[in-house]
PDB file of C-alpha atoms in Angstrom:
ATOM      1  CA  MET A   1      -0.237  -0.109   0.105  1.00 97.00           C
ATOM      2  CA  LYS A   2       1.421   3.383  -0.837  1.00 98.00           C
ATOM      3  CA  PHE A   3       0.337   6.701   0.486  1.00 98.00           C
ATOM      4  CA  GLY A   4       0.735  10.651  -0.971  1.00 98.00           C
ATOM      5  CA  ILE A   5      -0.917  13.951  -0.886  1.00 98.00           C
ATOM      6  CA  SER A   6      -1.913  16.773  -2.406  1.00 98.00           C
ATOM      7  CA  ILE A   7       0.638  20.021  -2.272  1.00 98.00           C
ATOM      8  CA  PRO A   8      -1.083  23.347  -1.125  1.00 98.00           C
ATOM      9  CA  VAL A   9      -0.834  24.316  -4.374  1.00 98.00           C
ATOM     10  CA  ARG A  10      -3.548  27.398  -4.439  1.00 98.00           C
ATOM     11  CA  GLY A  11      -5.568  29.360  -2.235  1.00 97.00           C
ATOM     12  CA  ASP A  12      -3.921  31.556   0.705  1.00 97.00           C
ATOM     13  CA  GLY A  13      -1.604  28.376   2.320  1.00 96.00           C
ATOM     14  CA  ALA A  14      -0.089  28.098  -0.713  1.00 98.00           C
ATOM     15  CA  SER A  15       3.461  29.709  -1.157  1.00 98.00           C
ATOM     16  CA  PRO A  16       7.459  28.822  -1.864  1.00 98.00           C
ATOM     17  CA  LEU A  17       7.469  28.123   2.051  1.00 98.00           C
ATOM     18  CA  ALA A  18       5.259  25.624   2.550  1.00 98.00           C
ATOM     19  CA  PHE A  19       6.658  23.650  -0.326  1.00 98.00           C
ATOM     20  CA  ASP A  20       9.670  23.414   1.093  1.00 98.00           C
ATOM     21  CA  ALA A  21       7.932  22.441   4.441  1.00 98.00           C
ATOM     22  CA  VAL A  22       5.613  19.526   2.766  1.00 98.00           C
ATOM     23  CA  ALA A  23       8.901  18.547   0.621  1.00 98.00           C
ATOM     24  CA  ASP A  24      10.797  18.132   3.915  1.00 98.00           C
ATOM     25  CA  ARG A  25       8.257  16.376   5.996  1.00 98.00           C
ATOM     26  CA  ALA A  26       7.177  14.227   3.106  1.00 98.00           C
ATOM     27  CA  GLU A  27      10.766  12.960   2.473  1.00 98.00           C
ATOM     28  CA  SER A  28      11.500  12.625   6.693  1.00 98.00           C
ATOM     29  CA  ALA A  29       8.377  10.815   6.508  1.00 98.00           C
ATOM     30  CA  GLY A  30       9.218   8.053   4.054  1.00 98.00           C
ATOM     31  CA  LEU A  31       5.752   9.801   2.226  1.00 98.00           C
ATOM     32  CA  ASP A  32       6.043   7.875  -1.032  1.00 98.00           C
ATOM     33  CA  ALA A  33       4.073  10.716  -3.253  1.00 99.00           C
ATOM     34  CA  LEU A  34       3.328  14.420  -3.424  1.00 99.00           C
ATOM     35  CA  TRP A  35       0.784  15.858  -6.214  1.00 98.00           C
ATOM     36  CA  ALA A  36       0.167  18.559  -7.621  1.00 98.00           C
ATOM     37  CA  SER A  37      -3.712  19.699  -9.063  1.00 98.00           C
ATOM     38  CA  ASP A  38      -4.134  21.324 -11.588  1.00 98.00           C
ATOM     39  CA  HIS A  39      -6.510  25.277 -13.043  1.00 96.00           C
ATOM     40  CA  LEU A  40      -4.756  27.430 -15.449  1.00 95.00           C
ATOM     41  CA  LEU A  41      -6.922  30.291 -15.284  1.00 93.00           C
ATOM     42  CA  MET A  42     -10.444  30.956 -12.786  1.00 94.00           C
ATOM     43  CA  ALA A  43     -12.578  32.038 -14.568  1.00 93.00           C
ATOM     44  CA  PRO A  44     -16.349  32.518 -13.510  1.00 92.00           C
ATOM     45  CA  PRO A  45     -18.181  29.929 -13.673  1.00 91.00           C
ATOM     46  CA  VAL A  46     -21.349  30.547 -15.424  1.00 93.00           C
ATOM     47  CA  LYS A  47     -21.638  27.222 -17.887  1.00 95.00           C
ATOM     48  CA  ALA A  48     -20.078  24.774 -14.784  1.00 93.00           C
ATOM     49  CA  LYS A  49     -20.112  25.039 -10.900  1.00 90.00           C
ATOM     50  CA  TYR A  50     -17.210  24.041  -8.678  1.00 89.00           C
ATOM     51  CA  PRO A  51     -19.054  20.457  -7.053  1.00 83.00           C
ATOM     52  CA  GLY A  52     -17.323  21.840  -3.896  1.00 79.00           C
ATOM     53  CA  THR A  53     -19.281  24.256  -3.055  1.00 83.00           C
ATOM     54  CA  PRO A  54     -22.713  24.046  -1.454  1.00 83.00           C
ATOM     55  CA  ASP A  55     -23.635  27.061  -3.420  1.00 88.00           C
ATOM     56  CA  GLY A  56     -20.846  25.734  -7.181  1.00 88.00           C
ATOM     57  CA  SER A  57     -18.604  29.031  -6.136  1.00 91.00           C
ATOM     58  CA  ILE A  58     -15.346  28.412  -7.053  1.00 93.00           C
ATOM     59  CA  PRO A  59     -12.892  29.087  -3.319  1.00 94.00           C
ATOM     60  CA  ASP A  60     -11.671  33.485  -3.481  1.00 95.00           C
ATOM     61  CA  GLY A  61      -8.301  31.854  -2.571  1.00 96.00           C
ATOM     62  CA  TRP A  62      -7.793  29.950  -5.793  1.00 96.00           C
ATOM     63  CA  LYS A  63      -8.779  33.512  -7.663  1.00 96.00           C
ATOM     64  CA  ARG A  64      -5.467  34.701  -5.277  1.00 97.00           C
ATOM     65  CA  THR A  65      -3.021  31.942  -6.031  1.00 98.00           C
ATOM     66  CA  TYR A  66      -3.048  28.667  -8.159  1.00 98.00           C
ATOM     67  CA  TYR A  67       0.345  27.284  -8.410  1.00 98.00           C
ATOM     68  CA  GLN A  68       0.317  25.605 -12.428  1.00 98.00           C
ATOM     69  CA  PRO A  69       1.716  21.770 -11.437  1.00 98.00           C
ATOM     70  CA  PHE A  70       4.959  21.705 -13.712  1.00 98.00           C
ATOM     71  CA  SER A  71       6.514  24.722 -11.446  1.00 98.00           C
ATOM     72  CA  VAL A  72       6.038  22.954  -8.291  1.00 98.00           C
ATOM     73  CA  LEU A  73       7.169  19.503  -9.275  1.00 98.00           C
ATOM     74  CA  ASN A  74       9.740  20.963 -11.090  1.00 98.00           C
ATOM     75  CA  TYR A  75      10.683  23.013  -8.073  1.00 98.00           C
ATOM     76  CA  LEU A  76      10.427  19.786  -5.642  1.00 98.00           C
ATOM     77  CA  ALA A  77      12.727  17.824  -8.144  1.00 98.00           C
ATOM     78  CA  GLY A  78      15.083  19.674  -7.037  1.00 97.00           C
ATOM     79  CA  ARG A  79      14.639  19.368  -3.480  1.00 97.00           C
ATOM     80  CA  THR A  80      13.489  15.849  -2.741  1.00 98.00           C
ATOM     81  CA  ARG A  81      15.142  12.836  -3.969  1.00 98.00           C
ATOM     82  CA  ASN A  82      13.216  10.239  -2.817  1.00 98.00           C
ATOM     83  CA  VAL A  83       9.253  11.108  -3.157  1.00 98.00           C
ATOM     84  CA  ARG A  84       7.322  10.672  -6.197  1.00 99.00           C
ATOM     85  CA  LEU A  85       5.966  13.838  -7.457  1.00 99.00           C
ATOM     86  CA  GLY A  86       2.796  13.801  -9.341  1.00 98.00           C
ATOM     87  CA  THR A  87       0.203  15.374 -11.303  1.00 98.00           C
ATOM     88  CA  SER A  88      -3.508  14.826  -9.932  1.00 98.00           C
ATOM     89  CA  VAL A  89      -4.473  15.267 -12.153  1.00 98.00           C
ATOM     90  CA  LEU A  90      -3.109  16.911 -15.335  1.00 98.00           C
ATOM     91  CA  ILE A  91      -6.406  18.352 -17.312  1.00 98.00           C
ATOM     92  CA  LEU A  92      -4.051  17.339 -20.429  1.00 98.00           C
ATOM     93  CA  PRO A  93      -6.877  17.910 -23.300  1.00 98.00           C
ATOM     94  CA  MET A  94      -6.846  21.839 -22.794  1.00 97.00           C
ATOM     95  CA  ARG A  95      -3.100  22.270 -23.434  1.00 97.00           C
ATOM     96  CA  ASN A  96      -0.373  21.149 -26.076  1.00 97.00           C
ATOM     97  CA  PRO A  97       0.103  17.067 -26.370  1.00 98.00           C
ATOM     98  CA  ILE A  98       3.458  17.860 -27.223  1.00 98.00           C
ATOM     99  CA  GLU A  99       4.185  20.304 -24.729  1.00 98.00           C
ATOM    100  CA  VAL A 100       2.456  18.501 -21.926  1.00 98.00           C
ATOM    101  CA  ALA A 101       4.857  14.663 -23.727  1.00 98.00           C
ATOM    102  CA  ALA A 102       8.154  17.126 -23.065  1.00 98.00           C
ATOM    103  CA  GLN A 103       7.346  18.839 -19.705  1.00 98.00           C
ATOM    104  CA  VAL A 104       6.819  15.297 -18.382  1.00 98.00           C
ATOM    105  CA  ALA A 105       9.899  14.390 -19.922  1.00 98.00           C
ATOM    106  CA  GLU A 106      12.307  16.918 -18.422  1.00 98.00           C
ATOM    107  CA  LEU A 107      10.363  16.990 -15.449  1.00 98.00           C
ATOM    108  CA  ASP A 108      11.580  13.070 -15.383  1.00 98.00           C
ATOM    109  CA  GLN A 109      14.728  13.658 -15.632  1.00 98.00           C
ATOM    110  CA  VAL A 110      15.604  16.032 -13.603  1.00 98.00           C
ATOM    111  CA  SER A 111      14.030  14.047 -10.637  1.00 98.00           C
ATOM    112  CA  ARG A 112      15.400  10.740 -11.851  1.00 98.00           C
ATOM    113  CA  GLY A 113      12.833   9.441 -12.719  1.00 98.00           C
ATOM    114  CA  ARG A 114       9.766   9.943 -10.146  1.00 98.00           C
ATOM    115  CA  VAL A 115       7.149  11.202 -11.901  1.00 99.00           C
ATOM    116  CA  ASN A 116       3.698   9.834 -11.935  1.00 99.00           C
ATOM    117  CA  PHE A 117       1.983  11.150 -14.520  1.00 99.00           C
ATOM    118  CA  GLY A 118      -1.793  12.170 -13.484  1.00 98.00           C
ATOM    119  CA  ILE A 119      -4.648  12.760 -16.345  1.00 98.00           C
ATOM    120  CA  GLY A 120      -8.046  13.591 -16.505  1.00 98.00           C
ATOM    121  CA  VAL A 121     -10.773  15.729 -18.464  1.00 98.00           C
ATOM    122  CA  GLY A 122     -11.816  18.205 -16.402  1.00 96.00           C
ATOM    123  CA  TRP A 123     -15.170  19.759 -15.544  1.00 95.00           C
ATOM    124  CA  PHE A 124     -15.256  23.378 -15.959  1.00 96.00           C
ATOM    125  CA  GLU A 125     -16.514  24.045 -19.052  1.00 97.00           C
ATOM    126  CA  ASP A 126     -16.384  27.815 -18.266  1.00 97.00           C
ATOM    127  CA  GLU A 127     -12.257  28.005 -18.135  1.00 97.00           C
ATOM    128  CA  TYR A 128     -11.810  25.287 -21.143  1.00 98.00           C
ATOM    129  CA  ASP A 129     -13.654  28.286 -23.388  1.00 97.00           C
ATOM    130  CA  ALA A 130     -11.743  31.507 -21.834  1.00 97.00           C
ATOM    131  CA  LEU A 131      -8.490  28.905 -23.158  1.00 97.00           C
ATOM    132  CA  GLY A 132     -10.293  28.562 -26.655  1.00 96.00           C
ATOM    133  CA  TYR A 133     -10.643  24.855 -26.124  1.00 97.00           C
ATOM    134  CA  ASP A 134     -13.637  22.529 -27.506  1.00 97.00           C
ATOM    135  CA  PHE A 135     -15.033  21.135 -24.455  1.00 98.00           C
ATOM    136  CA  ALA A 136     -18.083  18.873 -26.338  1.00 98.00           C
ATOM    137  CA  THR A 137     -14.248  16.527 -27.432  1.00 98.00           C
ATOM    138  CA  ARG A 138     -11.669  17.398 -24.821  1.00 98.00           C
ATOM    139  CA  GLY A 139     -12.610  13.121 -24.399  1.00 98.00           C
ATOM    140  CA  ARG A 140     -11.026  12.155 -28.186  1.00 98.00           C
ATOM    141  CA  ARG A 141      -8.297  14.613 -27.166  1.00 98.00           C
ATOM    142  CA  CYS A 142      -7.414  13.454 -24.576  1.00 98.00           C
ATOM    143  CA  ASN A 143      -6.975  10.078 -25.828  1.00 98.00           C
ATOM    144  CA  GLU A 144      -5.158  11.825 -29.137  1.00 98.00           C
ATOM    145  CA  GLY A 145      -3.051  14.088 -26.341  1.00 98.00           C
ATOM    146  CA  LEU A 146      -1.993  10.140 -24.186  1.00 98.00           C
ATOM    147  CA  GLU A 147      -0.907   8.462 -27.570  1.00 98.00           C
ATOM    148  CA  ILE A 148       1.200  11.598 -28.541  1.00 98.00           C
ATOM    149  CA  CYS A 149       2.516  11.567 -25.419  1.00 98.00           C
ATOM    150  CA  ARG A 150       3.210   7.309 -25.869  1.00 98.00           C
ATOM    151  CA  LYS A 151       5.108   8.297 -29.431  1.00 98.00           C
ATOM    152  CA  LEU A 152       7.141  10.753 -28.528  1.00 98.00           C
ATOM    153  CA  TRP A 153       8.932   9.425 -25.254  1.00 98.00           C
ATOM    154  CA  THR A 154      10.359   6.709 -27.707  1.00 97.00           C
ATOM    155  CA  GLY A 155      12.932   9.537 -28.892  1.00 96.00           C
ATOM    156  CA  ARG A 156      12.344   7.710 -32.045  1.00 97.00           C
ATOM    157  CA  PRO A 157      11.797   9.892 -35.022  1.00 98.00           C
ATOM    158  CA  ALA A 158       7.350   9.368 -35.111  1.00 98.00           C
ATOM    159  CA  ALA A 159       4.578  10.215 -37.326  1.00 98.00           C
ATOM    160  CA  HIS A 160       0.756  10.174 -36.117  1.00 98.00           C
ATOM    161  CA  GLU A 161      -1.641  11.930 -38.560  1.00 98.00           C
ATOM    162  CA  GLY A 162      -4.748  12.081 -35.854  1.00 98.00           C
ATOM    163  CA  GLU A 163      -8.342  14.172 -35.871  1.00 98.00           C
ATOM    164  CA  PHE A 164      -6.057  17.394 -33.859  1.00 98.00           C
ATOM    165  CA  HIS A 165      -2.734  16.722 -34.205  1.00 98.00           C
ATOM    166  CA  GLN A 166      -0.989  15.963 -37.219  1.00 98.00           C
ATOM    167  CA  PHE A 167       2.538  15.501 -37.787  1.00 98.00           C
ATOM    168  CA  SER A 168       5.799  12.693 -39.324  1.00 98.00           C
ATOM    169  CA  GLY A 169       9.878  12.045 -38.041  1.00 98.00           C
ATOM    170  CA  ALA A 170       8.931  14.465 -34.935  1.00 97.00           C
ATOM    171  CA  VAL A 171      11.836  13.826 -32.380  1.00 97.00           C
ATOM    172  CA  LEU A 172      11.644  15.398 -28.831  1.00 97.00           C
ATOM    173  CA  GLY A 173      14.389  14.958 -26.460  1.00 96.00           C
ATOM    174  CA  PRO A 174      15.045  14.248 -23.511  1.00 98.00           C
ATOM    175  CA  ARG A 175      13.464  11.242 -23.226  1.00 98.00           C
ATOM    176  CA  PRO A 176      11.996  10.421 -19.825  1.00 98.00           C
ATOM    177  CA  LEU A 177      14.255   8.158 -17.703  1.00 98.00           C
ATOM    178  CA  GLN A 178      11.732   5.358 -16.643  1.00 98.00           C
ATOM    179  CA  GLU A 179      11.063   3.393 -19.199  1.00 96.00           C
ATOM    180  CA  PRO A 180       8.863   3.655 -21.973  1.00 96.00           C
ATOM    181  CA  GLY A 181       7.470   6.480 -19.433  1.00 98.00           C
ATOM    182  CA  PRO A 182       6.329   7.432 -16.238  1.00 98.00           C
ATOM    183  CA  PRO A 183       3.123   5.568 -14.813  1.00 98.00           C
ATOM    184  CA  VAL A 184       0.042   7.042 -16.415  1.00 98.00           C
ATOM    185  CA  TYR A 185      -2.697   7.411 -13.439  1.00 99.00           C
ATOM    186  CA  ILE A 186      -6.283   8.026 -15.458  1.00 98.00           C
ATOM    187  CA  GLY A 187      -8.472  10.179 -13.158  1.00 98.00           C
ATOM    188  CA  GLY A 188     -12.627   9.381 -13.410  1.00 97.00           C
ATOM    189  CA  HIS A 189     -14.576   6.732 -13.165  1.00 96.00           C
ATOM    190  CA  SER A 190     -17.148   7.220 -16.671  1.00 97.00           C
ATOM    191  CA  GLY A 191     -17.604   4.578 -18.963  1.00 97.00           C
ATOM    192  CA  PRO A 192     -15.047   6.746 -21.659  1.00 98.00           C
ATOM    193  CA  ALA A 193     -12.530   7.253 -18.230  1.00 98.00           C
ATOM    194  CA  LEU A 194     -12.536   3.816 -17.561  1.00 98.00           C
ATOM    195  CA  ARG A 195     -11.983   2.679 -21.557  1.00 98.00           C
ATOM    196  CA  ARG A 196      -8.670   5.443 -21.467  1.00 98.00           C
ATOM    197  CA  MET A 197      -7.589   3.678 -18.458  1.00 98.00           C
ATOM    198  CA  ALA A 198      -7.849   0.173 -20.094  1.00 98.00           C
ATOM    199  CA  ARG A 199      -6.173   1.859 -23.489  1.00 98.00           C
ATOM    200  CA  PHE A 200      -3.648   3.921 -22.269  1.00 98.00           C
ATOM    201  CA  GLY A 201      -3.359   3.458 -18.703  1.00 98.00           C
ATOM    202  CA  ASP A 202      -1.557   1.832 -16.010  1.00 98.00           C
ATOM    203  CA  VAL A 203      -2.910   2.440 -13.029  1.00 98.00           C
ATOM    204  CA  TRP A 204      -6.822   3.583 -12.286  1.00 98.00           C
ATOM    205  CA  HIS A 205      -6.928   6.879 -10.020  1.00 98.00           C
ATOM    206  CA  PRO A 206     -10.912   7.205  -9.336  1.00 98.00           C
ATOM    207  CA  PHE A 207     -11.941  10.579  -7.495  1.00 96.00           C
ATOM    208  CA  ARG A 208     -14.421  10.536  -4.750  1.00 94.00           C
ATOM    209  CA  VAL A 209     -15.830   7.393  -4.784  1.00 97.00           C
ATOM    210  CA  THR A 210     -16.908   4.765  -2.033  1.00 97.00           C
ATOM    211  CA  PRO A 211     -15.389   1.728  -1.378  1.00 98.00           C
ATOM    212  CA  GLU A 212     -18.608   0.998  -2.655  1.00 97.00           C
ATOM    213  CA  GLU A 213     -18.601   2.209  -5.532  1.00 98.00           C
ATOM    214  CA  VAL A 214     -15.188   1.370  -6.778  1.00 98.00           C
ATOM    215  CA  ASN A 215     -15.948  -2.499  -6.577  1.00 97.00           C
ATOM    216  CA  GLU A 216     -19.497  -1.870  -8.211  1.00 97.00           C
ATOM    217  CA  LEU A 217     -17.199  -0.422 -10.770  1.00 98.00           C
ATOM    218  CA  ARG A 218     -14.652  -2.903 -11.393  1.00 97.00           C
ATOM    219  CA  PRO A 219     -16.615  -5.652 -13.711  1.00 97.00           C
ATOM    220  CA  ARG A 220     -17.086  -2.627 -15.900  1.00 98.00           C
ATOM    221  CA  LEU A 221     -13.323  -1.696 -15.949  1.00 98.00           C
ATOM    222  CA  GLU A 222     -12.513  -5.237 -16.323  1.00 98.00           C
ATOM    223  CA  GLU A 223     -14.841  -5.806 -19.460  1.00 98.00           C
ATOM    224  CA  ALA A 224     -12.816  -2.927 -20.762  1.00 98.00           C
ATOM    225  CA  LEU A 225      -9.663  -3.868 -19.891  1.00 98.00           C
ATOM    226  CA  LYS A 226     -10.879  -7.343 -22.079  1.00 98.00           C
ATOM    227  CA  ALA A 227     -11.222  -5.366 -25.168  1.00 98.00           C
ATOM    228  CA  GLU A 228      -7.318  -3.977 -24.841  1.00 98.00           C
ATOM    229  CA  ASP A 229      -6.704  -7.978 -24.389  1.00 98.00           C
ATOM    230  CA  ARG A 230      -5.467  -7.089 -20.639  1.00 98.00           C
ATOM    231  CA  GLN A 231      -6.405  -8.689 -17.570  1.00 97.00           C
ATOM    232  CA  LEU A 232      -7.871  -6.745 -13.659  1.00 97.00           C
ATOM    233  CA  HIS A 233      -5.866  -8.421 -11.931  1.00 96.00           C
ATOM    234  CA  GLY A 234      -2.788  -6.757 -10.436  1.00 96.00           C
ATOM    235  CA  LEU A 235      -3.898  -3.334 -12.014  1.00 98.00           C
ATOM    236  CA  PRO A 236      -3.240  -0.976  -9.566  1.00 98.00           C
ATOM    237  CA  ILE A 237      -6.136   1.207  -8.332  1.00 98.00           C
ATOM    238  CA  ALA A 238      -5.411   4.230  -6.050  1.00 98.00           C
ATOM    239  CA  PRO A 239      -7.916   6.216  -4.941  1.00 98.00           C
ATOM    240  CA  LYS A 240      -8.183  10.047  -4.520  1.00 98.00           C
ATOM    241  CA  VAL A 241     -10.304  10.816  -1.639  1.00 98.00           C
ATOM    242  CA  PRO A 242     -10.293  13.658   1.101  1.00 97.00           C
ATOM    243  CA  LEU A 243      -8.670  12.449   4.379  1.00 98.00           C
ATOM    244  CA  VAL A 244      -9.864  15.181   7.059  1.00 97.00           C
ATOM    245  CA  ILE A 245     -10.136  13.798  10.626  1.00 97.00           C
ATOM    246  CA  GLN A 246     -13.152  15.774  12.534  1.00 97.00           C
ATOM    247  CA  LYS A 247     -15.931  14.554  14.990  1.00 95.00           C
ATOM    248  CA  ASP A 248     -19.036  15.306  12.689  1.00 95.00           C
ATOM    249  CA  LYS A 249     -19.307  12.605   9.547  1.00 94.00           C
ATOM    250  CA  GLY A 250     -19.120  14.559   5.923  1.00 92.00           C
ATOM    251  CA  PRO A 251     -19.913  13.639   2.679  1.00 91.00           C
ATOM    252  CA  LEU A 252     -17.348  10.493   1.973  1.00 94.00           C
ATOM    253  CA  PRO A 253     -16.221   7.928   4.532  1.00 97.00           C
ATOM    254  CA  THR A 254     -12.764   9.515   4.846  1.00 98.00           C
ATOM    255  CA  GLN A 255     -14.376  12.691   6.587  1.00 97.00           C
ATOM    256  CA  GLY A 256     -14.835  12.124  10.053  1.00 98.00           C
ATOM    257  CA  PRO A 257     -14.033  10.451  12.921  1.00 98.00           C
ATOM    258  CA  MET A 258     -10.377   8.241  13.225  1.00 98.00           C
ATOM    259  CA  ASN A 259     -12.301   5.100  13.846  1.00 97.00           C
ATOM    260  CA  ARG A 260     -14.947   5.382  10.565  1.00 97.00           C
ATOM    261  CA  VAL A 261     -11.943   6.760   8.170  1.00 98.00           C
ATOM    262  CA  MET A 262      -9.677   3.415   9.538  1.00 98.00           C
ATOM    263  CA  ASP A 263     -13.034   0.968   8.825  1.00 98.00           C
ATOM    264  CA  ALA A 264     -12.986   3.603   5.415  1.00 98.00           C
ATOM    265  CA  LEU A 265      -9.394   2.664   3.936  1.00 98.00           C
ATOM    266  CA  GLN A 266      -9.942  -0.588   5.063  1.00 98.00           C
ATOM    267  CA  ARG A 267     -12.543  -1.217   2.995  1.00 98.00           C
ATOM    268  CA  TYR A 268     -10.409   0.512   0.172  1.00 98.00           C
ATOM    269  CA  ARG A 269      -8.557  -2.008   0.709  1.00 98.00           C
ATOM    270  CA  ASP A 270     -10.394  -5.103   0.206  1.00 97.00           C
ATOM    271  CA  ALA A 271     -12.320  -3.489  -3.141  1.00 97.00           C
ATOM    272  CA  GLY A 272      -8.827  -3.129  -4.675  1.00 97.00           C
ATOM    273  CA  ALA A 273      -7.208  -0.238  -3.687  1.00 98.00           C
ATOM    274  CA  THR A 274      -3.256  -0.137  -3.606  1.00 98.00           C
ATOM    275  CA  GLU A 275      -2.615   3.529  -3.029  1.00 98.00           C
ATOM    276  CA  PHE A 276      -4.090   6.311  -1.582  1.00 98.00           C
ATOM    277  CA  CYS A 277      -4.109  10.053  -3.013  1.00 98.00           C
ATOM    278  CA  PHE A 278      -5.707  12.336   0.122  1.00 98.00           C
ATOM    279  CA  ASP A 279      -6.830  15.399  -0.402  1.00 98.00           C
ATOM    280  CA  ILE A 280      -6.564  18.112   2.492  1.00 97.00           C
ATOM    281  CA  ALA A 281      -8.834  20.546   4.192  1.00 95.00           C
ATOM    282  CA  PRO A 282      -7.757  22.898   4.436  1.00 96.00           C
ATOM    283  CA  GLU A 283      -4.837  23.266   2.324  1.00 97.00           C
ATOM    284  CA  THR A 284      -1.936  24.342   4.453  1.00 97.00           C
ATOM    285  CA  GLU A 285       1.015  23.792   5.653  1.00 98.00           C
ATOM    286  CA  ALA A 286       0.247  22.749   8.931  1.00 98.00           C
ATOM    287  CA  ASN A 287      -2.104  20.679   8.390  1.00 98.00           C
ATOM    288  CA  ALA A 288      -0.548  18.822   5.382  1.00 98.00           C
ATOM    289  CA  VAL A 289       3.024  17.985   7.496  1.00 98.00           C
ATOM    290  CA  GLU A 290       0.179  17.189  10.238  1.00 98.00           C
ATOM    291  CA  THR A 291      -1.966  15.153   7.633  1.00 98.00           C
ATOM    292  CA  ILE A 292       1.764  13.400   6.251  1.00 98.00           C
ATOM    293  CA  ASP A 293       2.537  12.572  10.438  1.00 98.00           C
ATOM    294  CA  LEU A 294      -0.651  11.018  10.671  1.00 98.00           C
ATOM    295  CA  VAL A 295      -0.409   9.327   7.533  1.00 98.00           C
ATOM    296  CA  MET A 296       3.220   7.810   7.938  1.00 98.00           C
ATOM    297  CA  GLU A 297       2.409   7.385  11.502  1.00 98.00           C
ATOM    298  CA  GLU A 298      -1.314   6.000  12.420  1.00 97.00           C
ATOM    299  CA  ILE A 299      -2.658   4.980   9.042  1.00 98.00           C
ATOM    300  CA  ALA A 300       0.252   3.587   7.512  1.00 98.00           C
ATOM    301  CA  PRO A 301       1.585   1.141   9.840  1.00 97.00           C
ATOM    302  CA  GLN A 302      -2.700  -0.656  10.100  1.00 95.00           C
ATOM    303  CA  LEU A 303      -3.206  -0.615   6.349  1.00 95.00           C
ATOM    304  CA  ARG A 304       0.650  -2.074   5.653  1.00 88.00           C
ATOM    305  CA  ASP A 305       0.298  -5.252   8.385  1.00 68.00           C
TER     306      ASP A 305
END
């Protein structure tokens, strides 16, 4: 079982000093991974509402500060030696995949092979509009982007004739240190996400799902994998869930009293989870450091027995 937490890259608690403190504690405690989330700009949410607030509004702190994942992870690559560094998740269809392929490969080199490449298609239609990308085609562009990354990471001349990108004889360097590239974590649990996982993914990375939902989705994932001549057995599963210890029960089973949270984590493990990416609240340096201690001193020993 592996454990990681989201870095506080957004809001008023995000700062280089916070990155330093979180990275130092992650290294000393033996945390497996640090994860950076992704938004490029905070457009007014007219077409899409943020699912994390009751009224769908964007938190004010995010409008003031939202560090980009490659900036933070490249910085942390030079401050750390052991903890893995991941995107959870990079919204691939909001970017040129050729640029992303280069950024990921370079990060893998400077981190000496410690990158986890988590991707998703996103929910924020207004952000897509502001960036000039078609929200309706984001799934197809995500799939094509992953195909392009795989081709370019070989370091050999590559050709691609797709719906959105065409090139021939193109070479990208440096290539990633990890072979054949960093592990690809596929975010989401919709039908298209499961098919994307089966076609391109190394690790299934469902968001805010319950242990029961993981169990219910396994047959659908297995069916998608079989269509790609793959099998579910041995496939890593890394749910991304909030970790909030509090008196009252929250919307998800990992929000509430410690005994309830531990029971939920054990049920995730029984459902096939092999790794956790924990979101924290509040997103502050102090809480991030405290959460790392909680995970490594109290949670990990019970789940690794």
